[in-house]
Coordinates of N, CA and C in Angstrom, one line a residue:
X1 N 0.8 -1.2 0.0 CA 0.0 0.0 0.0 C 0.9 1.3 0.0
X2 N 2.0 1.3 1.4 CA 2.8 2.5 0.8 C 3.5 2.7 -0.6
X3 N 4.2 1.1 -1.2 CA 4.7 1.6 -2.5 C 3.7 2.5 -3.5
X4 N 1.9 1.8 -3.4 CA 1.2 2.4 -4.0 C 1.3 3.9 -4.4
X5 N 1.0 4.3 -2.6 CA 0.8 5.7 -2.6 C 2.0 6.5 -3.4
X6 N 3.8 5.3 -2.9 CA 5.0 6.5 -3.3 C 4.6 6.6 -4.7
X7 N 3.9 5.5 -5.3 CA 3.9 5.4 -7.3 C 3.4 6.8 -7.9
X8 N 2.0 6.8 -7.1 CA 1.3 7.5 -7.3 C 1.3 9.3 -7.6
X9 N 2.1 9.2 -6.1 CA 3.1 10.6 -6.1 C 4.0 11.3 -6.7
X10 N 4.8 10.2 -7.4 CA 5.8 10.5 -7.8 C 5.1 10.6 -9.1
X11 N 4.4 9.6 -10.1 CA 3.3 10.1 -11.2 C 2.7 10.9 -11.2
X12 N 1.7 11.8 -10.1 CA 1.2 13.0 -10.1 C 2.8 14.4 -10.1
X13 N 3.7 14.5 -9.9 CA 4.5 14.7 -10.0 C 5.1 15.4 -11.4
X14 N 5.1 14.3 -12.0 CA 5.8 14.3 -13.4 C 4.7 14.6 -14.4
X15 N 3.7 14.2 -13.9 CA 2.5 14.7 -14.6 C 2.0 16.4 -14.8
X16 N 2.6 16.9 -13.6 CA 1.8 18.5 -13.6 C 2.8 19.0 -14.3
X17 N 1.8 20.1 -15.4 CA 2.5 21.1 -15.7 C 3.6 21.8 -15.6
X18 N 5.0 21.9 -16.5 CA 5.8 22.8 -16.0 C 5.2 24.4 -15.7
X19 N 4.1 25.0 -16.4 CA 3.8 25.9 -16.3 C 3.8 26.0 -15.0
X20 N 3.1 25.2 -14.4 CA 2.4 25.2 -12.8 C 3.9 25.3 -11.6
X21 N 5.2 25.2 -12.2 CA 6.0 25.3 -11.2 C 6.3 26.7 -11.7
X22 N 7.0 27.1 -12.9 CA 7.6 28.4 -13.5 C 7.0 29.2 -13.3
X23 N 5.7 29.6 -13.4 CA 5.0 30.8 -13.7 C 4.6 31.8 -12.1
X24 N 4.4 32.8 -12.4 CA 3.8 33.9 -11.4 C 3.0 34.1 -11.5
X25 N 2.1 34.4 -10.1 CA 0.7 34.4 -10.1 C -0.1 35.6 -11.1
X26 N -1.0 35.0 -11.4 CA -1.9 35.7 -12.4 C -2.4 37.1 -12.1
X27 N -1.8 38.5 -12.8 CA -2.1 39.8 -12.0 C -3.8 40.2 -12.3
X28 N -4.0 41.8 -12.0 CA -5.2 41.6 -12.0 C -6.4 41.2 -13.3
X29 N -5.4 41.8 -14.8 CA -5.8 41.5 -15.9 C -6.1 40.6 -16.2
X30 N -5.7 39.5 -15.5 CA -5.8 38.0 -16.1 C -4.2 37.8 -16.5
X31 N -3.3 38.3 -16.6 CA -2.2 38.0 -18.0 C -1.2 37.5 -16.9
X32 N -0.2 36.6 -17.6 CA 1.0 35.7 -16.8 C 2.4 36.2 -17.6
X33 N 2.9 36.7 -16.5 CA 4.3 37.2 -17.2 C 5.5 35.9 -16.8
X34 N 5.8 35.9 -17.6 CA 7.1 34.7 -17.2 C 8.7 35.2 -17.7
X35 N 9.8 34.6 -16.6 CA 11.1 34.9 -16.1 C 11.2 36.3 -16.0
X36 N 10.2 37.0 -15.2 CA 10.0 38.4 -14.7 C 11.5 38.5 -14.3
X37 N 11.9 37.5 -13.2 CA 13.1 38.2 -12.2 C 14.3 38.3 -13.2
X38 N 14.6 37.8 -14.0 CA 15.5 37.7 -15.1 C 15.3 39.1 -15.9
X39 N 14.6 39.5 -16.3 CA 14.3 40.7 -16.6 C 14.4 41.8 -16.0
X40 N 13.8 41.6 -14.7 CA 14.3 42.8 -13.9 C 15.9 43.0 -13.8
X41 N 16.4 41.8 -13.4 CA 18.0 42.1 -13.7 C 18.7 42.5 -14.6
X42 N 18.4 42.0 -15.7 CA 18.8 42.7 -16.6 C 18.3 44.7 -17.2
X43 N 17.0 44.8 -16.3 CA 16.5 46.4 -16.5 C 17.8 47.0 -15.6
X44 N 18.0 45.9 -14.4 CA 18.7 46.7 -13.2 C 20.1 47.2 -13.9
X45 N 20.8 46.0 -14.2 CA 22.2 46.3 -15.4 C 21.9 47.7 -16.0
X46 N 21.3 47.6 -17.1 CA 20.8 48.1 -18.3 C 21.0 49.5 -17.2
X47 N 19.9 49.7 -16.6 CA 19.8 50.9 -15.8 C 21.4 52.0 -15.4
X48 N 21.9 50.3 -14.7 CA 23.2 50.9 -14.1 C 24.3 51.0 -15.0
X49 N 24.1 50.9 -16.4 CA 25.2 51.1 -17.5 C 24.8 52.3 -17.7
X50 N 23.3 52.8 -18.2 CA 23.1 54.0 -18.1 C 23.4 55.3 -17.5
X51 N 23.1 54.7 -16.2 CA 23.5 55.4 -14.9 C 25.6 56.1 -15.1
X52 N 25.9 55.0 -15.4 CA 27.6 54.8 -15.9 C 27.8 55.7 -16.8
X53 N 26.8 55.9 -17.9 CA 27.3 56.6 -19.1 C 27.2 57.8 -19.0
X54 N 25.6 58.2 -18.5 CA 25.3 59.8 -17.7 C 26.5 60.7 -16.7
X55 N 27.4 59.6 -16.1 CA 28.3 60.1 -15.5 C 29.3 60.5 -16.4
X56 N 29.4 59.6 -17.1 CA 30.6 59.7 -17.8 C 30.9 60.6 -18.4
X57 N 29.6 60.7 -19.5 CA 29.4 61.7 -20.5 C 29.0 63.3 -18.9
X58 N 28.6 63.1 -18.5 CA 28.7 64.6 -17.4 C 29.9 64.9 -17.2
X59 N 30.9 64.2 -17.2 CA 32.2 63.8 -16.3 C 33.0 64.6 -17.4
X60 N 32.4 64.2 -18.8 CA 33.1 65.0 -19.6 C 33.0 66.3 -20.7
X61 N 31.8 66.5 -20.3 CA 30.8 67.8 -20.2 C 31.5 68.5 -19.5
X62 N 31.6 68.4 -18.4 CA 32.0 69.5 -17.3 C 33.7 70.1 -17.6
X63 N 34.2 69.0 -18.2 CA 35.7 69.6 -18.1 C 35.8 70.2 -19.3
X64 N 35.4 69.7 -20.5 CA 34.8 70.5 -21.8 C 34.4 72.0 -21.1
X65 N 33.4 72.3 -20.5 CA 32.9 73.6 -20.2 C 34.1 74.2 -19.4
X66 N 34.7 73.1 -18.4 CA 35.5 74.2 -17.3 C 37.3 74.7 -18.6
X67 N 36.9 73.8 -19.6 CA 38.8 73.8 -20.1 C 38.1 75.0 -21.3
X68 N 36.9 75.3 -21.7 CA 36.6 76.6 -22.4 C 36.4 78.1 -21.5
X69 N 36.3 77.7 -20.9 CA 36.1 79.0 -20.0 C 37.7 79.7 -19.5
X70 N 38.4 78.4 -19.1 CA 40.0 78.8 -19.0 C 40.3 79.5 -19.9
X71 N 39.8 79.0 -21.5 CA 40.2 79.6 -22.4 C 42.1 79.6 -22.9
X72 N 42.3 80.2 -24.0 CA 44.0 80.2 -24.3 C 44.9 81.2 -22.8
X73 N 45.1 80.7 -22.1 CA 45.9 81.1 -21.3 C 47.7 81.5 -21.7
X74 N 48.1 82.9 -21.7 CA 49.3 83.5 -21.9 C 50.2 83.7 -20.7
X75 N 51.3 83.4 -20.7 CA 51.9 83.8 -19.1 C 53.3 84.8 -19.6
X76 N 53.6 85.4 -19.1 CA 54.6 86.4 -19.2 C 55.4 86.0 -18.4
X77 N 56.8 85.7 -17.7 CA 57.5 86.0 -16.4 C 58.9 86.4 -16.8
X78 N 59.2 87.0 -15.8 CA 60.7 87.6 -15.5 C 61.2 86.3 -14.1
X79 N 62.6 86.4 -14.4 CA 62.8 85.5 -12.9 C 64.7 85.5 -13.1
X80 N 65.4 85.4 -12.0 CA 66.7 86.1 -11.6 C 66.9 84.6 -10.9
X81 N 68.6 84.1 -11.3 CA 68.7 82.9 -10.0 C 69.5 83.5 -8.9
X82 N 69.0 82.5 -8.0 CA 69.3 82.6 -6.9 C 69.8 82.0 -5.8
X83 N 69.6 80.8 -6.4 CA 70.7 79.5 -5.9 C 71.3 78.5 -7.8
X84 N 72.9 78.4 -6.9 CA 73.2 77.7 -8.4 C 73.5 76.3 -7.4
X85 N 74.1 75.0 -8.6 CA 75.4 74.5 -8.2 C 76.4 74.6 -8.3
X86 N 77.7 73.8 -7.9 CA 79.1 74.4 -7.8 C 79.3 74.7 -9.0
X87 N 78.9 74.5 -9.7 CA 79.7 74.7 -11.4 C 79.5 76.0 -11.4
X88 N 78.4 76.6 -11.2 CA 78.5 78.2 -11.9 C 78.2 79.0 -10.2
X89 N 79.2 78.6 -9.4 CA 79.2 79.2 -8.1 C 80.1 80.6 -8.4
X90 N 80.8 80.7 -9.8 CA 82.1 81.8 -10.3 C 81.2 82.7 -11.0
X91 N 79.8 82.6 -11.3 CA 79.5 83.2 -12.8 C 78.4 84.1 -12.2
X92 N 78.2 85.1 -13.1 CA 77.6 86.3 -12.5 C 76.0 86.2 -13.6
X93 N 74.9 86.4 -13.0 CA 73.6 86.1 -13.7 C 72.5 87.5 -13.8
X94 N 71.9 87.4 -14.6 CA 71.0 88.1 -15.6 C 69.5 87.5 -15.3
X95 N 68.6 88.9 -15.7 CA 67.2 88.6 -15.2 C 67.1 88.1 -16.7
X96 N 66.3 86.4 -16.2 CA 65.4 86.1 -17.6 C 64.3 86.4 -17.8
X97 N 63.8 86.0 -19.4 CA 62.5 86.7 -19.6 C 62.1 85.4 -20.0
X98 N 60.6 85.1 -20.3 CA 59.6 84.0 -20.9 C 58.6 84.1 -20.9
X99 N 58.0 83.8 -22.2 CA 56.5 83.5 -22.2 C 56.2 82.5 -22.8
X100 N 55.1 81.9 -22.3 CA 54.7 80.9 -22.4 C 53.0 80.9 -23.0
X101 N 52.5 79.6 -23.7 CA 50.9 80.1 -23.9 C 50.1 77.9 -23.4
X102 N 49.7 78.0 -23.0 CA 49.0 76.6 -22.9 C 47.1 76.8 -23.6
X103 N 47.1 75.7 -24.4 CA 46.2 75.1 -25.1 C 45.1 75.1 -24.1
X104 N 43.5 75.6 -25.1 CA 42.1 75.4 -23.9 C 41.6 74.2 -24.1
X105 N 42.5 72.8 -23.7 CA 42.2 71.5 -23.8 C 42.6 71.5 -22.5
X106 N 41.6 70.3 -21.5 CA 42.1 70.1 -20.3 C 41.8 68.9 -19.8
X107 N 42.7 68.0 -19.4 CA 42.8 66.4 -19.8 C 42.7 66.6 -17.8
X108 N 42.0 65.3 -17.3 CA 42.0 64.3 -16.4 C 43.0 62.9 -16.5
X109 N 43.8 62.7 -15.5 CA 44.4 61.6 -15.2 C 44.2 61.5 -13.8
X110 N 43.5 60.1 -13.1 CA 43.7 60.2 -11.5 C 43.2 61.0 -10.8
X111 N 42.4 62.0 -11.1 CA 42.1 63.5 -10.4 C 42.6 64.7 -10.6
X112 N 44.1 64.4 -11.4 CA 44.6 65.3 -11.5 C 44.4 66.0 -13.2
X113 N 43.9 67.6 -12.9 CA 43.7 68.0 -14.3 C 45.2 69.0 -14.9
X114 N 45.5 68.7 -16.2 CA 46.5 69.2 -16.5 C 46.2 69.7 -18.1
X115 N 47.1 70.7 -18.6 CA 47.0 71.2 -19.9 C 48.2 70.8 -20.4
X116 N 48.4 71.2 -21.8 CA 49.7 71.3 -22.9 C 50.1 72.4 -23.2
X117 N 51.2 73.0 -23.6 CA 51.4 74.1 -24.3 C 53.0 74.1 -24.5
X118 N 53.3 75.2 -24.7 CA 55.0 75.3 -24.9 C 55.2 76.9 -24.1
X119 N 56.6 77.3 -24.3 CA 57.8 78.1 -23.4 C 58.9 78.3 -24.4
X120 N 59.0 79.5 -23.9 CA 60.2 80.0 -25.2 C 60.8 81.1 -24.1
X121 N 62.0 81.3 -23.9 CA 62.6 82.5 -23.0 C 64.0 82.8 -23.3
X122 N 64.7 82.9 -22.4 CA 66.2 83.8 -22.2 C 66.4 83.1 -21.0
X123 N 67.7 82.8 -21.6 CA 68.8 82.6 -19.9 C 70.2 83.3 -19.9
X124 N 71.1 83.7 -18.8 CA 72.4 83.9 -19.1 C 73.3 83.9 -18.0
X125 N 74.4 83.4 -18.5 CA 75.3 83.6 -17.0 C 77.5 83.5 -18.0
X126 N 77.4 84.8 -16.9 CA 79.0 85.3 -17.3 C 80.2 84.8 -16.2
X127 N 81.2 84.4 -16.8 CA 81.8 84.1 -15.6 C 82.3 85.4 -15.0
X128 N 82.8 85.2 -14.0 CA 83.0 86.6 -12.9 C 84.6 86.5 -12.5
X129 N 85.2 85.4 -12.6 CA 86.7 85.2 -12.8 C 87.6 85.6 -13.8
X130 N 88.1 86.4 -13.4 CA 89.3 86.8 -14.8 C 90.3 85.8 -15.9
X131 N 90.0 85.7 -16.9 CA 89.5 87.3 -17.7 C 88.2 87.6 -18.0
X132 N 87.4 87.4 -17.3 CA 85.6 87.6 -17.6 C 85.5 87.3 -19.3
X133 N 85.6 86.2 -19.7 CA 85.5 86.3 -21.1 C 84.3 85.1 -22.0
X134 N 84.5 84.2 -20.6 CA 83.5 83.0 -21.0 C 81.8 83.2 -20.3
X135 N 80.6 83.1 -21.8 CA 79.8 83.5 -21.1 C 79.0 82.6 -21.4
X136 N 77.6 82.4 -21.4 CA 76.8 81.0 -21.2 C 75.5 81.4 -21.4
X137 N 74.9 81.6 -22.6 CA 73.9 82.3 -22.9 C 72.7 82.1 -23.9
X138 N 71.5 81.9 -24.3 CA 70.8 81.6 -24.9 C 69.8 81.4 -24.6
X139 N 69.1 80.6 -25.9 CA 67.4 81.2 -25.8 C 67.0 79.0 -25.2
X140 N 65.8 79.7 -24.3 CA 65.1 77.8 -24.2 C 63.6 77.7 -24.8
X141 N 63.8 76.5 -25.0 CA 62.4 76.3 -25.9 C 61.7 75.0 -25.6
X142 N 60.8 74.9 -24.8 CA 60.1 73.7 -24.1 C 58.7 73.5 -24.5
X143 N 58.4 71.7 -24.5 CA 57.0 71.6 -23.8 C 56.6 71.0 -22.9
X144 N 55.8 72.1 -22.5 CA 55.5 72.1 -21.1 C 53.6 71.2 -20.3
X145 N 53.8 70.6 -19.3 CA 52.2 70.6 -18.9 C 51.7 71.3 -17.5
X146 N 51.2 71.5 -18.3 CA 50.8 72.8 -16.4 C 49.6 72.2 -15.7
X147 N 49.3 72.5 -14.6 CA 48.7 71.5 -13.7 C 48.1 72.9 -12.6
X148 N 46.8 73.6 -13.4 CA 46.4 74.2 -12.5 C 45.8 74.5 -11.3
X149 N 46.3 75.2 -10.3 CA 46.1 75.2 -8.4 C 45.2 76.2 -7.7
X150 N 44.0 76.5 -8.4 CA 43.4 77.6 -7.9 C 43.7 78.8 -8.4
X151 N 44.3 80.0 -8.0 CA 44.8 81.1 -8.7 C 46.3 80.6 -8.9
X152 N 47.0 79.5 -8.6 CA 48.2 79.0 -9.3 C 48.9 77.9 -9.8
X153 N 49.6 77.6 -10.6 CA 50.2 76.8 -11.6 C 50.9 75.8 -10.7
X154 N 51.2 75.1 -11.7 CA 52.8 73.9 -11.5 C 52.8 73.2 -12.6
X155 N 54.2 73.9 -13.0 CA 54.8 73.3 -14.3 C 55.6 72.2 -14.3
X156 N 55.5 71.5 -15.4 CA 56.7 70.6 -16.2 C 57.3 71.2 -17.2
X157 N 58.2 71.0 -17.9 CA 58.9 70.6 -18.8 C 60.2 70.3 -19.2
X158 N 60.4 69.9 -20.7 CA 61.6 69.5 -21.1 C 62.1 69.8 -23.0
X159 N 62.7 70.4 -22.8 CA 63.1 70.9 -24.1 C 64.4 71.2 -24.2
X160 N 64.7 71.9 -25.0 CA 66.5 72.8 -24.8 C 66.7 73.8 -24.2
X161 N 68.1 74.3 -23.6 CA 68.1 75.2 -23.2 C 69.6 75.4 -23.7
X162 N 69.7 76.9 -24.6 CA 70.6 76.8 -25.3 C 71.3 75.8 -26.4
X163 N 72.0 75.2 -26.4 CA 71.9 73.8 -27.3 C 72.2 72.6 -26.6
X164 N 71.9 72.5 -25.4 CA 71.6 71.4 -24.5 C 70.2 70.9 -24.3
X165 N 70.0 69.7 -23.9 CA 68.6 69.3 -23.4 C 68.6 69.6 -21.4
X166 N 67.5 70.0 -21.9 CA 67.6 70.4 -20.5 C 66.0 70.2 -19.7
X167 N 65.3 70.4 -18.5 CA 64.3 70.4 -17.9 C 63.9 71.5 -16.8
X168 N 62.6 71.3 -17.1 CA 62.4 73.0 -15.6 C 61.1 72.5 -14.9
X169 N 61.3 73.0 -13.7 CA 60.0 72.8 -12.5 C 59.6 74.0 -12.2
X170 N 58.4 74.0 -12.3 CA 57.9 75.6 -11.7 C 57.0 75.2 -10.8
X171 N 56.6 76.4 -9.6 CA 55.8 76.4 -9.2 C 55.6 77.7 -8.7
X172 N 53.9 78.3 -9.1 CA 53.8 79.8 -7.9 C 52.6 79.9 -7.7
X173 N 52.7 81.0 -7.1 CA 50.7 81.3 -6.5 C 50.7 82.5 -6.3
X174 N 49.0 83.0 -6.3 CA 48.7 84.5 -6.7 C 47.3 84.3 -6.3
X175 N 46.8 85.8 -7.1 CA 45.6 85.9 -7.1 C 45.3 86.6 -8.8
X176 N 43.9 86.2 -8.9 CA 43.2 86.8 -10.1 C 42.5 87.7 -10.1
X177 N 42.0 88.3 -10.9 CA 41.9 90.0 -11.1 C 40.8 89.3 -12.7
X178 N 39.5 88.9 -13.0 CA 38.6 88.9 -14.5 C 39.8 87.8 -14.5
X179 N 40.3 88.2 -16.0 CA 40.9 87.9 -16.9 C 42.4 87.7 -16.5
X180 N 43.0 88.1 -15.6 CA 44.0 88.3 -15.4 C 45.0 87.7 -13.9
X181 N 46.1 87.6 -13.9 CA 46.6 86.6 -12.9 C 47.7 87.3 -12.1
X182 N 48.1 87.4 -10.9 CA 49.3 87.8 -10.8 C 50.2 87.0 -9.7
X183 N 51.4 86.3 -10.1 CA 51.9 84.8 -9.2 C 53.3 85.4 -8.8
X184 N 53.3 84.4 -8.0 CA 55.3 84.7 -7.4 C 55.3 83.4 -7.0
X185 N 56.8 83.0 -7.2 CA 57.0 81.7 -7.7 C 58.5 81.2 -7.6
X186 N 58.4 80.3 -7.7 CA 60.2 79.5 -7.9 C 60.2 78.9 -8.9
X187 N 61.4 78.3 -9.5 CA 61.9 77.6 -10.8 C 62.9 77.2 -10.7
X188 N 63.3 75.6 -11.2 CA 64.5 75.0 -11.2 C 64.4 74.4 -12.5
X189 N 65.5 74.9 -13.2 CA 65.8 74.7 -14.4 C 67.3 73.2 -14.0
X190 N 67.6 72.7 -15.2 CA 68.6 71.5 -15.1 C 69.1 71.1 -16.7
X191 N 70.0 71.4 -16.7 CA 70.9 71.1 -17.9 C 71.2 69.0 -18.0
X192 N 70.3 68.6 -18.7 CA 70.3 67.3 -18.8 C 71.8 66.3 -19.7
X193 N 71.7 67.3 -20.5 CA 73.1 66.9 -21.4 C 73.5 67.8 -21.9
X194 N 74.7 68.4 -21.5 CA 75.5 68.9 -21.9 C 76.0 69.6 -23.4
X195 N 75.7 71.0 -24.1 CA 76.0 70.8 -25.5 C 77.0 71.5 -26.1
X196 N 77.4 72.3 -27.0 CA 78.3 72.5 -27.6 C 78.5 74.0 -26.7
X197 N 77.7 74.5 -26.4 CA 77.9 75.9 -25.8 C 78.1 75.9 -24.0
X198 N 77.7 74.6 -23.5 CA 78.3 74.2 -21.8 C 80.0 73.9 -22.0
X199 N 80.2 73.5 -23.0 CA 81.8 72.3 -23.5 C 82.8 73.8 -24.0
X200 N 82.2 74.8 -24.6 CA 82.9 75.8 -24.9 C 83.1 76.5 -23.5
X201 N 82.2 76.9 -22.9 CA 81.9 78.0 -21.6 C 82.9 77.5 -20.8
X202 N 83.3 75.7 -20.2 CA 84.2 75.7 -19.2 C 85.0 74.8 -20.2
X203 N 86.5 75.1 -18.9 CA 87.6 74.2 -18.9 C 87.3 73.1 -19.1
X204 N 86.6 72.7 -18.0 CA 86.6 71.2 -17.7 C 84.8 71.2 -17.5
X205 N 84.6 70.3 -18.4 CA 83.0 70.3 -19.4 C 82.6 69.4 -17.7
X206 N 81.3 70.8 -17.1 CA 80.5 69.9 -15.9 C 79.6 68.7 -16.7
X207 N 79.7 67.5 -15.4 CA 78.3 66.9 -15.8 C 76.8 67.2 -16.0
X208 N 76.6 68.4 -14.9 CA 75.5 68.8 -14.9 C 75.5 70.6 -14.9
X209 N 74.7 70.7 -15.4 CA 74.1 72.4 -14.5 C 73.2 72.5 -14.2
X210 N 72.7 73.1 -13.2 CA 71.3 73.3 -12.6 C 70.8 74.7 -11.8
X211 N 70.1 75.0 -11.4 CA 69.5 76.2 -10.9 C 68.4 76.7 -10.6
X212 N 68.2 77.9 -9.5 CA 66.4 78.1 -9.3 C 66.4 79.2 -9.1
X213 N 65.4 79.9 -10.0 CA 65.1 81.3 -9.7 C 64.1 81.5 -9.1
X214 N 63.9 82.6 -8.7 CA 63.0 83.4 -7.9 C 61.9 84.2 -9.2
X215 N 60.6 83.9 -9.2 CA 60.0 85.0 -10.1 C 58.8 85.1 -10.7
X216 N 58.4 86.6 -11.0 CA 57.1 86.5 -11.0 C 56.6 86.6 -12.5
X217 N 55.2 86.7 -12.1 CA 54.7 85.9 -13.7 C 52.7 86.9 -13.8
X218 N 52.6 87.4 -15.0 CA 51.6 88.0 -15.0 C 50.7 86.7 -16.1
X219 N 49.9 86.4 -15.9 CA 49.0 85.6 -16.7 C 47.6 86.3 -17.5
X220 N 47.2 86.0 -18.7 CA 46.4 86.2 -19.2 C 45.2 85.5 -19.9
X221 N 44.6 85.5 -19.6 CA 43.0 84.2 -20.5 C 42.5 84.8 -21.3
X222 N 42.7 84.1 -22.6 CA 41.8 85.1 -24.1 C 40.3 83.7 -24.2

C-alpha cells in the first residue's frame, strides 16, 4: 500500500504542468508574465550602465565647459637665480624673460587636471673670474604641462636650453583680477646633457648644470 501511494506521487509529479512550477501568479488582468526576475535584472544592469554613461558623459561635459572657459591662457614671467650648483658658483647672472601660452584642452588623469602648451625664453650667466670672457647664454624652448592650483600653476617641462637638453620645474601662486593673474614663484631649471655651448663656456665640461630662480609671472586668458 505504501509503494502504491509512493507510485502515485511521484506520477502526479511528473505529470503536472511545468507551467504550474515556473510561472507567477496571475495579475489583476488576467495576463501571466514569465522569467519576470530575469528581466528585472537585466533592467537593473541596463539601468546601471546608463547610470555609468550619464556620468561619464557629465564627467566629460563639465571639463569641456571648465577647459573653455579657461580659455588660451598667456603667461609672461621675468625670474633672476638665486641658488646655483658648484659649477657656476664663479659666474655672474641676468634677469630672464619668458612666455609661455597653454592650449584650452584640459585632460583628467587620477584627479589630476592638466593642460599642454609650450615656453620660449632667455637665460644667461657670465663668468666673474678673470678674464671675464667666458659666457653661457641663450634662448630655451620647451613643452610644457601645467597643472592648475586655484589662482596657481605647477609646471613641467623639457626641451633645450641653449643647445643642451635640459628640464624645468615651476611652481607659484597669486591671485586673479577677471581675466588676469598675478603669481610669485620659484623655478629650477637642469641642464640634462651637456651641448656645444656648456663644453665651450668651461675648462673642464661639468656633468651637470642646474638652478632656481626666484620670479614672477603675470598671466592672461583670451
Amino acid at each position: 500500500m505504501i509503494k502504491f501511494l509512493i507510485w502515485i506521487f511521484i506520477s502526479f509529479m511528473i505529470l503536472i504542468p511545468s507551467n504550474l512550477i515556473y510561472a507567477q501568479d496571475v495579475d489583476e488582468d488576467g495576463e501571466m508574465f514569465w522569467g519576470d526576475d530575469e528581466e528585472y535584472e537585466d533592467d537593473e544592469e541596463y539601468e546601471d550602465d546608463e547610470e555609468y554613461e550619464d556620468d561619464y558623459d557629465s564627467e566629460d561635459i563639465n571639463l569641456a565647459d571648465e577647459a573653455e572657459n579657461m580659455g588660451w591662457s598667456i603667461d609672461i614671467s621675468g625670474s633672476a637665480p638665486r641658488f646655483v650648483n658648484e659649477s657656476l658658483m664663479n659666474w655672474n647672472s641676468s634677469i630672464n624673460l619668458r612666455a609661455s601660452i597653454e592650449a584650452p584642452f584640459l585632460m583628467q588623469l587620477m584627479g589630476m587636471r592638466f593642460r599642454f602648451g609650450a615656453e620660449f625664453g632667455t637665460f644667461g650667466f657670465e663668468d666673474a673670474l678673470p678674464p671675464k670672457t667666458a659666457e653661457l647664454k641663450g634662448i630655451t624652448a620647451m613643452g610644457i604641462t601645467s597643472f592648475p592650483v586655484g589662482p596657481g600653476k605647477i609646471k613641467l617641462g623639457i626641451g633645450v636650453i641653449g643647445s643642451s637638453v635640459g628640464s624645468m620645474f615651476e611652481s607659484s601662486y597669486g591671485f586673479k583680477i577677471g581675466s588676469l593673474s598675478l603669481r610669485l614663484g620659484v623655478r629650477y631649471a637642469k641642464v640634462l646633457t651637456p651641448g656645444s655651448d656648456v663644453k665651450e663656456a668651461f675648462v673642464v665640461e661639468p656633468e651637470t648644470l642646474n638652478w632656481m630662480d626666484g620670479l614672477v609671472a603675470v598671466g592672461i586668458s583670451l
